[in-house]
Amino acid sequence: FTVVAAKFLTISIEESLESDDILLNILALVDRRIGKKRILTMSEKMKLKHPAVQYFYELRRSTL
């Protein structure tokens, strides 16, 4: 976890979202730099992601 978290802090939020790393995707989704509009427009991309990433996406969407 600490290795991925350190990587998350050094790369852009876009790189984290596009990454194949599940944990990077989740960290990016819960980051407050991702706003409401962006969350709402990501639904098609999220269908292709791992179920854990989809779970956190839906969790974040439900808070909007």
Coordinates of N, CA, C and O in Angstrom, one line a residue:
F1 N 0.8 -1.2 0.0 CA 0.0 0.0 0.0 C 0.9 1.3 0.0 O 0.6 2.2 -0.7
T2 N 1.9 1.3 0.8 CA 2.7 2.5 0.9 C 3.4 2.8 -0.4 O 3.6 4.0 -0.7
V3 N 3.8 1.8 -1.1 CA 4.5 2.0 -2.4 C 3.5 2.7 -3.4 O 3.9 3.7 -4.0
V4 N 2.3 2.1 -3.4 CA 1.3 2.7 -4.4 C 0.9 4.1 -3.9 O 0.7 5.0 -4.8
A5 N 0.7 4.3 -2.6 CA 0.3 5.6 -2.1 C 1.4 6.6 -2.4 O 1.1 7.8 -2.8
A6 N 2.7 6.3 -2.3 CA 3.7 7.2 -2.6 C 3.7 7.5 -4.1 O 3.9 8.7 -4.5
K7 N 3.5 6.5 -5.0 CA 3.4 6.7 -6.4 C 2.2 7.7 -6.7 O 2.3 8.6 -7.6
F8 N 1.1 7.5 -6.0 CA -0.1 8.3 -6.3 C 0.2 9.8 -6.0 O -0.3 10.6 -6.7
L9 N 1.0 10.0 -5.0 CA 1.3 11.4 -4.6 C 2.3 12.1 -5.6 O 2.4 13.3 -5.7
T10 N 3.0 11.3 -6.4 CA 3.9 11.8 -7.4 C 3.5 11.9 -8.8 O 4.1 12.6 -9.6
I11 N 2.4 11.3 -9.1 CA 1.9 11.3 -10.5 C 0.6 12.1 -10.6 O -0.1 12.4 -9.5
S12 N 0.2 12.5 -11.8 CA -1.1 13.3 -11.9 C -2.3 12.4 -11.7 O -2.3 11.2 -11.7
I13 N -3.4 13.1 -11.4 CA -4.6 12.4 -11.1 C -5.1 11.7 -12.4 O -5.7 10.6 -12.3
E14 N -4.8 12.2 -13.5 CA -5.2 11.6 -14.8 C -4.5 10.3 -15.0 O -5.1 9.3 -15.4
E15 N -3.2 10.3 -14.7 CA -2.4 9.1 -14.8 C -2.9 8.0 -13.8 O -2.9 6.8 -14.1
S16 N -3.3 8.4 -12.6 CA -3.9 7.5 -11.7 C -5.2 6.8 -12.1 O -5.4 5.7 -12.0
L17 N -6.0 7.6 -12.7 CA -7.3 7.1 -13.3 C -7.1 6.2 -14.4 O -7.8 5.2 -14.6
E18 N -6.1 6.5 -15.3 CA -5.9 5.7 -16.5 C -5.0 4.4 -16.2 O -4.9 3.5 -17.0
S19 N -4.4 4.4 -15.0 CA -3.6 3.3 -14.7 C -4.3 1.9 -14.6 O -5.5 1.9 -14.4
D20 N -3.6 0.8 -14.8 CA -4.1 -0.5 -14.6 C -4.1 -1.0 -13.2 O -4.6 -2.0 -12.9
D21 N -3.5 -0.2 -12.3 CA -3.4 -0.5 -10.9 C -4.7 -0.2 -10.2 O -5.1 1.0 -10.2
I22 N -5.3 -1.2 -9.6 CA -6.6 -1.0 -9.0 C -6.5 0.0 -7.8 O -7.4 0.9 -7.7
L23 N -5.5 -0.1 -7.0 CA -5.4 0.8 -5.9 C -5.2 2.3 -6.3 O -5.8 3.2 -5.7
L24 N -4.4 2.5 -7.4 CA -4.3 3.8 -7.9 C -5.6 4.4 -8.4 O -5.9 5.6 -8.1
N25 N -6.4 3.6 -9.0 CA -7.7 4.0 -9.5 C -8.6 4.4 -8.3 O -9.3 5.4 -8.3
I26 N -8.6 3.6 -7.3 CA -9.4 3.8 -6.1 C -9.0 5.1 -5.4 O -9.8 6.0 -5.0
L27 N -7.7 5.3 -5.2 CA -7.2 6.5 -4.6 C -7.6 7.8 -5.4 O -7.9 8.8 -4.8
A28 N -7.5 7.7 -6.7 CA -7.9 8.8 -7.5 C -9.4 9.1 -7.4 O -9.8 10.3 -7.4
L29 N -10.2 8.1 -7.3 CA -11.6 8.3 -7.2 C -12.0 9.0 -5.9 O -13.0 9.7 -5.9
V30 N -11.3 8.7 -4.8 CA -11.7 9.3 -3.6 C -11.0 10.6 -3.4 O -11.3 11.3 -2.4
D31 N -10.1 11.0 -4.3 CA -9.5 12.3 -4.2 C -10.4 13.4 -4.5 O -11.2 13.3 -5.4
R32 N -10.4 14.5 -3.7 CA -11.3 15.6 -3.9 C -11.1 16.4 -5.1 O -11.9 17.2 -5.5
R33 N -9.9 16.2 -5.8 CA -9.7 17.0 -7.0 C -10.6 16.5 -8.1 O -10.7 17.2 -9.2
I34 N -11.2 15.3 -8.0 CA -12.1 14.9 -9.0 C -13.5 15.4 -8.6 O -14.0 15.0 -7.6
G35 N -14.0 16.3 -9.4 CA -15.3 17.0 -9.1 C -16.5 16.2 -9.6 O -16.4 15.2 -10.2
K36 N -17.6 16.8 -9.3 CA -18.9 16.2 -9.6 C -19.1 16.0 -11.1 O -19.5 14.9 -11.5
K37 N -18.8 17.0 -11.9 CA -19.0 16.9 -13.3 C -18.1 15.7 -13.9 O -18.6 14.9 -14.7
R38 N -16.9 15.6 -13.4 CA -16.0 14.6 -13.9 C -16.5 13.2 -13.5 O -16.4 12.3 -14.3
I39 N -16.9 13.1 -12.3 CA -17.4 11.8 -11.8 C -18.6 11.3 -12.6 O -18.7 10.2 -13.0
L40 N -19.5 12.3 -12.9 CA -20.7 11.9 -13.7 C -20.4 11.5 -15.2 O -21.1 10.7 -15.8
T41 N -19.3 12.1 -15.7 CA -18.9 11.7 -17.1 C -18.1 10.5 -17.3 O -17.7 10.1 -18.4
M42 N -17.7 9.9 -16.1 CA -16.8 8.7 -16.2 C -17.5 7.4 -16.2 O -16.8 6.3 -16.2
S43 N -18.8 7.3 -16.2 CA -19.5 6.1 -16.0 C -19.2 5.0 -17.1 O -19.1 3.8 -16.7
E44 N -19.0 5.4 -18.3 CA -18.6 4.4 -19.3 C -17.3 3.8 -19.1 O -17.1 2.6 -19.3
K45 N -16.3 4.6 -18.7 CA -14.9 4.1 -18.4 C -14.9 3.2 -17.2 O -14.2 2.2 -17.2
M46 N -15.8 3.5 -16.3 CA -15.8 2.7 -15.0 C -16.4 1.3 -15.3 O -16.0 0.3 -14.5
K47 N -17.2 1.1 -16.3 CA -17.7 -0.2 -16.6 C -16.6 -1.2 -17.0 O -16.8 -2.4 -16.9
L48 N -15.5 -0.7 -17.5 CA -14.4 -1.5 -17.9 C -13.4 -1.8 -16.8 O -12.5 -2.6 -17.0
K49 N -13.6 -1.2 -15.7 CA -12.6 -1.3 -14.6 C -13.0 -2.5 -13.7 O -14.0 -3.1 -13.8
H50 N -12.0 -2.8 -12.8 CA -12.2 -3.9 -11.8 C -13.4 -3.7 -10.9 O -13.7 -2.5 -10.7
P51 N -14.1 -4.7 -10.5 CA -15.3 -4.5 -9.6 C -15.0 -3.7 -8.4 O -15.9 -2.9 -7.9
A52 N -13.8 -3.8 -7.8 CA -13.5 -3.0 -6.6 C -13.5 -1.5 -7.0 O -14.0 -0.6 -6.2
V53 N -13.0 -1.2 -8.1 CA -12.9 0.2 -8.6 C -14.4 0.7 -8.9 O -14.7 1.8 -8.5
Q54 N -15.2 -0.2 -9.5 CA -16.6 0.2 -9.7 C -17.3 0.4 -8.4 O -18.1 1.4 -8.4
Y55 N -17.0 -0.3 -7.4 CA -17.7 -0.1 -6.1 C -17.4 1.3 -5.6 O -18.3 2.0 -5.1
F56 N -16.1 1.6 -5.6 CA -15.7 3.0 -5.1 C -16.3 4.1 -6.0 O -16.6 5.2 -5.5
Y57 N -16.4 3.8 -7.2 CA -17.0 4.8 -8.1 C -18.4 5.0 -7.8 O -18.9 6.2 -7.6
E58 N -19.2 4.0 -7.6 CA -20.6 4.1 -7.2 C -20.7 4.7 -5.8 O -21.7 5.5 -5.6
L59 N -19.8 4.4 -4.9 CA -19.8 5.0 -3.6 C -19.7 6.5 -3.7 O -20.4 7.3 -3.1
R60 N -18.7 6.9 -4.5 CA -18.4 8.4 -4.7 C -19.6 9.0 -5.4 O -20.0 10.1 -5.0
R61 N -20.2 8.3 -6.4 CA -21.3 8.9 -7.1 C -22.5 9.1 -6.2 O -23.3 10.0 -6.4
S62 N -22.7 8.2 -5.3 CA -23.9 8.3 -4.4 C -23.8 9.4 -3.4 O -24.8 9.8 -2.8
T63 N -22.6 10.0 -3.3 CA -22.5 11.1 -2.3 C -22.7 12.5 -3.0 O -22.6 13.5 -2.3
L64 N -22.9 12.5 -4.3 CA -23.0 13.8 -5.0 C -24.4 14.4 -4.8 O -25.4 13.9 -4.6

